[in-house]
Amino acid sequence: MIFYEPGTHKQHGFKHDPFKAFVTPRPIGWIGSIDADGRTNLAPYSFFNAMASNPPQVVFGSGSHADGSKKDSQRNVEDMGEFTVNIVAHALREQMNETSAALPHGDSEFDAAGIEGAPSKLIKPLRVAAAPVAFECVYLRTIELEHWSPPHRNFMVLGKVIGIHVSEDVVVDGLADVTKWSPVSRLGYFDYSTVDNVFEMFRPSSAPGPV
Ligand SMILES: Cc1cc2nc3c(=O)[nH]c(=O)nc-3n(C[C@H](O)[C@H](O)[C@H](O)COP(=O)(O)O)c2cc1C
């Protein structure tokens, strides 16, 4: 076994930091937000996950710009208190990637990447019209994490899901069938994967059935 302390991977033969390759697959939260002037924003975050389901709560992890200033998504979410999370179907992978370009604050990735936005029902930020699933979220709080290289900063942004849009096309017999949209997930390096192999397992102590 190789053992190394974070930051020393090169001394152990790794060309690049493999940490993110170990925590895989990571779902991608494609975050839609809006600023105080009503300008829309859309960007992917793969430090993203659901942290609870009753009520549903999600988190995305945002780094900062090199000068320590916050990325637009975090800034908008904190300022306006609302965001959408759009689930990235395989068919949307290229558009999702395009929206990771660093545009000046206020320039819309919806427009730059030619992505059709759709209105949310309970909040102002747009959702991605073609996303098979989209959440409407309200901001809960931010937790600042450590960073090795100040003034760079790292944050966790937490939100609560208050509305869910689901395409009828992905519902089969009353269940959401992920193979209908093949969610894109992030691996390490420049690698991605999709869900194309689903199997069932039941917990020893519970009766069979979805939880
Ligand atoms: C698939 C993918 C996942 C990403 N995940 C993150 C992430 O978890 N945290 C982060 O800070 N940046 C992440 N990025 C980079 C941001 O999307 C990028 O910095 C973007 O310009 C931020 O946009 P914003 O300033 O409009 O929020 C990711 C990029 C891609 C393509």
CSV table of C-alpha atoms and ligand atoms in Angstrom, one decimal:
chain,number,residue,atom,x,y,z
A,1,MET,CA,0.0,0.0,0.0
A,2,ILE,CA,1.1,3.5,-0.7
A,3,PHE,CA,0.6,5.9,2.2
A,4,TYR,CA,1.0,9.7,1.7
A,5,GLU,CA,-0.1,12.8,3.5
A,6,PRO,CA,-2.2,15.2,1.4
A,7,GLY,CA,0.1,17.5,-0.7
A,8,THR,CA,2.9,15.0,-1.0
A,9,HIS,CA,1.5,12.9,-3.8
A,10,LYS,CA,4.3,13.7,-6.2
A,11,GLN,CA,6.8,12.1,-3.9
A,12,HIS,CA,4.8,8.9,-4.3
A,13,GLY,CA,4.8,8.7,-8.1
A,14,PHE,CA,1.5,10.5,-8.8
A,15,LYS,CA,1.7,13.0,-11.7
A,16,HIS,CA,-1.3,14.9,-10.4
A,17,ASP,CA,-3.2,15.1,-7.1
A,18,PRO,CA,-5.4,11.9,-7.2
A,19,PHE,CA,-7.7,13.0,-4.3
A,20,LYS,CA,-10.6,13.8,-6.5
A,21,ALA,CA,-10.2,10.6,-8.4
A,22,PHE,CA,-10.7,8.7,-5.2
A,23,VAL,CA,-14.1,10.4,-4.4
A,24,THR,CA,-16.0,9.3,-7.4
A,25,PRO,CA,-18.4,9.5,-9.0
A,26,ARG,CA,-19.4,13.0,-7.9
A,27,PRO,CA,-22.7,14.3,-9.0
A,28,ILE,CA,-22.7,17.7,-10.7
A,29,GLY,CA,-24.9,20.5,-9.3
A,30,TRP,CA,-25.5,22.8,-12.2
A,31,ILE,CA,-26.3,26.0,-10.2
A,32,GLY,CA,-28.6,28.6,-11.6
A,33,SER,CA,-28.6,32.0,-9.8
A,34,ILE,CA,-29.4,35.6,-10.3
A,35,ASP,CA,-27.9,38.9,-9.0
A,36,ALA,CA,-29.6,42.0,-7.6
A,37,ASP,CA,-29.9,43.5,-11.1
A,38,GLY,CA,-31.7,40.4,-12.4
A,39,ARG,CA,-28.8,39.1,-14.3
A,40,THR,CA,-28.8,35.3,-14.6
A,41,ASN,CA,-25.8,32.9,-14.0
A,42,LEU,CA,-25.3,29.2,-14.5
A,43,ALA,CA,-22.2,27.1,-13.5
A,44,PRO,CA,-21.4,23.5,-12.7
A,45,TYR,CA,-20.1,22.4,-9.3
A,46,SER,CA,-19.0,18.8,-8.7
A,47,PHE,CA,-18.3,19.3,-5.0
A,48,PHE,CA,-22.1,18.9,-4.8
A,49,ASN,CA,-24.4,16.5,-3.0
A,50,ALA,CA,-27.6,16.0,-1.1
A,51,MET,CA,-27.0,16.0,2.6
A,52,ALA,CA,-30.5,15.2,3.9
A,53,SER,CA,-33.9,14.3,2.5
A,54,ASN,CA,-36.4,15.4,5.1
A,55,PRO,CA,-36.5,18.2,4.2
A,56,PRO,CA,-34.1,17.8,1.2
A,57,GLN,CA,-31.0,19.8,1.7
A,58,VAL,CA,-28.0,20.2,-0.7
A,59,VAL,CA,-24.5,21.5,-0.6
A,60,PHE,CA,-22.0,22.8,-3.1
A,61,GLY,CA,-18.4,23.6,-2.5
A,62,SER,CA,-17.0,26.7,-4.1
A,63,GLY,CA,-13.4,27.7,-4.4
A,64,SER,CA,-12.6,31.4,-4.9
A,65,HIS,CA,-10.9,33.4,-7.5
A,66,ALA,CA,-7.1,33.8,-7.1
A,67,ASP,CA,-7.6,37.1,-5.1
A,68,GLY,CA,-10.0,35.4,-2.7
A,69,SER,CA,-13.1,37.0,-4.2
A,70,LYS,CA,-16.1,34.7,-4.4
A,71,LYS,CA,-17.3,33.0,-7.6
A,72,ASP,CA,-20.5,34.4,-9.1
A,73,SER,CA,-22.7,31.5,-8.0
A,74,GLN,CA,-21.8,31.8,-4.3
A,75,ARG,CA,-22.0,35.5,-4.4
A,76,ASN,CA,-25.5,35.5,-6.0
A,77,VAL,CA,-26.8,32.8,-3.8
A,78,GLU,CA,-25.7,34.6,-0.6
A,79,ASP,CA,-26.9,38.0,-1.9
A,80,MET,CA,-30.3,36.8,-3.2
A,81,GLY,CA,-31.0,33.7,-1.0
A,82,GLU,CA,-32.1,31.5,-3.9
A,83,PHE,CA,-30.7,29.1,-6.5
A,84,THR,CA,-31.7,26.2,-8.8
A,85,VAL,CA,-29.8,22.9,-9.1
A,86,ASN,CA,-30.1,21.4,-12.5
A,87,ILE,CA,-29.3,17.7,-13.0
A,88,VAL,CA,-26.9,17.2,-15.9
A,89,ALA,CA,-28.2,14.6,-18.4
A,90,HIS,CA,-25.6,13.0,-20.7
A,91,ALA,CA,-27.2,15.0,-23.6
A,92,LEU,CA,-26.3,18.2,-21.8
A,93,ARG,CA,-22.7,17.5,-21.0
A,94,GLU,CA,-21.1,19.8,-23.6
A,95,GLN,CA,-23.4,22.7,-22.6
A,96,MET,CA,-22.7,22.1,-18.9
A,97,ASN,CA,-19.0,22.2,-19.6
A,98,GLU,CA,-19.3,25.5,-21.6
A,99,THR,CA,-20.9,27.2,-18.6
A,100,SER,CA,-17.8,26.6,-16.5
A,101,ALA,CA,-16.0,29.4,-18.5
A,102,ALA,CA,-15.1,32.3,-16.3
A,103,LEU,CA,-17.3,35.2,-17.6
A,104,PRO,CA,-17.3,38.7,-16.2
A,105,HIS,CA,-19.8,39.1,-13.3
A,106,GLY,CA,-23.2,39.8,-14.8
A,107,ASP,CA,-22.6,38.0,-18.2
A,108,SER,CA,-25.0,35.1,-18.5
A,109,GLU,CA,-23.8,31.6,-19.2
A,110,PHE,CA,-27.3,30.8,-20.3
A,111,ASP,CA,-26.8,33.2,-23.3
A,112,ALA,CA,-23.1,32.5,-23.8
A,113,ALA,CA,-23.7,28.7,-24.1
A,114,GLY,CA,-27.1,29.0,-25.9
A,115,ILE,CA,-29.0,27.3,-23.1
A,116,GLU,CA,-32.7,27.8,-22.8
A,117,GLY,CA,-33.8,28.9,-19.4
A,118,ALA,CA,-37.2,28.2,-17.9
A,119,PRO,CA,-38.8,30.2,-15.1
A,120,SER,CA,-38.9,28.7,-11.6
A,121,LYS,CA,-42.2,28.5,-9.7
A,122,LEU,CA,-41.2,29.7,-6.3
A,123,ILE,CA,-37.9,31.6,-6.8
A,124,LYS,CA,-36.4,34.0,-9.3
A,125,PRO,CA,-33.4,32.2,-10.7
A,126,LEU,CA,-33.9,30.3,-13.9
A,127,ARG,CA,-33.6,26.6,-14.3
A,128,VAL,CA,-32.3,24.8,-17.4
A,129,ALA,CA,-35.4,24.0,-19.5
A,130,ALA,CA,-33.8,20.7,-20.9
A,131,ALA,CA,-32.7,19.4,-17.5
A,132,PRO,CA,-34.6,16.2,-16.7
A,133,VAL,CA,-34.8,17.3,-13.0
A,134,ALA,CA,-34.3,20.7,-11.4
A,135,PHE,CA,-34.5,21.8,-7.8
A,136,GLU,CA,-35.6,25.2,-6.6
A,137,CYS,CA,-33.6,26.0,-3.5
A,138,VAL,CA,-33.4,28.6,-0.7
A,139,TYR,CA,-30.0,29.5,0.8
A,140,LEU,CA,-29.4,28.3,4.3
A,141,ARG,CA,-25.8,29.2,5.3
A,142,THR,CA,-22.2,29.2,4.2
A,143,ILE,CA,-19.4,27.4,6.0
A,144,GLU,CA,-15.9,28.5,5.2
A,145,LEU,CA,-13.3,25.7,4.9
A,146,GLU,CA,-9.5,25.8,5.0
A,147,HIS,CA,-7.3,26.6,2.1
A,148,TRP,CA,-3.6,25.8,1.7
A,149,SER,CA,-2.9,28.9,-0.3
A,150,PRO,CA,-4.4,32.1,0.9
A,151,PRO,CA,-5.8,34.5,-0.3
A,152,HIS,CA,-7.6,31.6,-2.1
A,153,ARG,CA,-10.6,30.5,-0.1
A,154,ASN,CA,-12.9,27.4,0.1
A,155,PHE,CA,-16.6,27.4,1.1
A,156,MET,CA,-19.5,25.1,1.5
A,157,VAL,CA,-22.8,26.6,0.5
A,158,LEU,CA,-25.9,24.9,1.9
A,159,GLY,CA,-29.5,25.1,0.7
A,160,LYS,CA,-32.9,23.6,1.2
A,161,VAL,CA,-34.9,22.3,-1.8
A,162,ILE,CA,-38.4,23.8,-1.8
A,163,GLY,CA,-39.6,22.7,-5.3
A,164,ILE,CA,-38.7,20.0,-7.7
A,165,HIS,CA,-39.3,19.8,-11.5
A,166,VAL,CA,-39.3,16.4,-13.1
A,167,SER,CA,-39.7,15.6,-16.8
A,168,GLU,CA,-42.6,13.1,-17.3
A,169,ASP,CA,-40.2,11.3,-19.7
A,170,VAL,CA,-38.0,10.0,-16.9
A,171,VAL,CA,-40.8,8.6,-14.7
A,172,VAL,CA,-41.5,4.9,-15.1
A,173,ASP,CA,-44.2,3.1,-13.0
A,174,GLY,CA,-44.1,5.8,-10.4
A,175,LEU,CA,-40.3,5.7,-10.0
A,176,ALA,CA,-37.6,8.0,-11.4
A,177,ASP,CA,-35.6,5.9,-13.8
A,178,VAL,CA,-32.0,7.4,-14.0
A,179,THR,CA,-31.2,5.4,-17.1
A,180,LYS,CA,-33.7,7.6,-18.9
A,181,TRP,CA,-31.3,10.6,-18.5
A,182,SER,CA,-27.9,9.0,-17.7
A,183,PRO,CA,-26.7,11.6,-15.2
A,184,VAL,CA,-23.1,12.8,-15.8
A,185,SER,CA,-20.8,12.6,-12.9
A,186,ARG,CA,-17.3,13.9,-12.3
A,187,LEU,CA,-14.3,11.6,-11.8
A,188,GLY,CA,-10.7,12.7,-11.3
A,189,TYR,CA,-8.5,14.6,-13.8
A,190,PHE,CA,-10.6,15.4,-16.9
A,191,ASP,CA,-12.7,12.3,-16.7
A,192,TYR,CA,-16.4,11.9,-16.4
A,193,SER,CA,-18.8,9.0,-16.2
A,194,THR,CA,-22.5,8.3,-16.7
A,195,VAL,CA,-24.8,6.0,-14.9
A,196,ASP,CA,-25.5,3.1,-17.2
A,197,ASN,CA,-25.5,0.1,-14.9
A,198,VAL,CA,-28.0,-0.1,-12.1
A,199,PHE,CA,-28.4,-2.9,-9.6
A,200,GLU,CA,-30.5,-3.4,-6.5
A,201,MET,CA,-29.5,-4.4,-3.0
A,202,PHE,CA,-31.7,-4.5,0.1
A,203,ARG,CA,-30.5,-3.8,3.6
A,204,PRO,CA,-30.5,-6.9,5.9
A,205,SER,CA,-32.9,-5.4,8.3
A,206,SER,CA,-35.4,-3.8,6.0
A,207,ALA,CA,-38.1,-5.2,3.8
A,208,PRO,CA,-37.5,-4.9,0.1
A,209,GLY,CA,-38.8,-1.7,-1.4
A,210,PRO,CA,-37.4,1.7,-2.3
A,211,VAL,CA,-36.2,4.0,0.5
B,1,LIG,C1,-17.7,19.6,-14.2
B,1,LIG,C2,-17.2,20.8,-13.5
B,1,LIG,C3,-17.3,20.8,-12.1
B,1,LIG,C4,-16.8,21.9,-11.4
B,1,LIG,N1,-16.9,21.9,-10.0
B,1,LIG,C5,-16.5,22.9,-9.3
B,1,LIG,C6,-16.6,22.9,-7.9
B,1,LIG,O1,-17.1,22.0,-7.2
B,1,LIG,N2,-16.2,24.0,-7.2
B,1,LIG,C7,-15.7,25.1,-7.8
B,1,LIG,O2,-15.4,26.1,-7.2
B,1,LIG,N3,-15.6,25.2,-9.2
B,1,LIG,C8,-16.0,24.1,-9.9
B,1,LIG,N4,-15.9,24.1,-11.3
B,1,LIG,C9,-15.4,25.4,-11.9
B,1,LIG,C10,-16.6,26.4,-12.0
B,1,LIG,O3,-17.6,25.9,-12.8
B,1,LIG,C11,-16.0,27.7,-12.7
B,1,LIG,O4,-15.1,28.3,-11.8
B,1,LIG,C12,-17.1,28.7,-13.0
B,1,LIG,O5,-16.5,29.7,-13.8
B,1,LIG,C13,-17.8,29.3,-11.8
B,1,LIG,O6,-18.8,30.1,-12.3
B,1,LIG,P1,-19.5,31.2,-11.5
B,1,LIG,O7,-18.4,32.3,-11.1
B,1,LIG,O8,-20.5,31.8,-12.5
B,1,LIG,O9,-20.1,30.6,-10.3
B,1,LIG,C14,-16.3,23.0,-12.0
B,1,LIG,C15,-16.2,23.0,-13.4
B,1,LIG,C16,-16.6,21.9,-14.1
B,1,LIG,C17,-16.6,21.9,-15.6
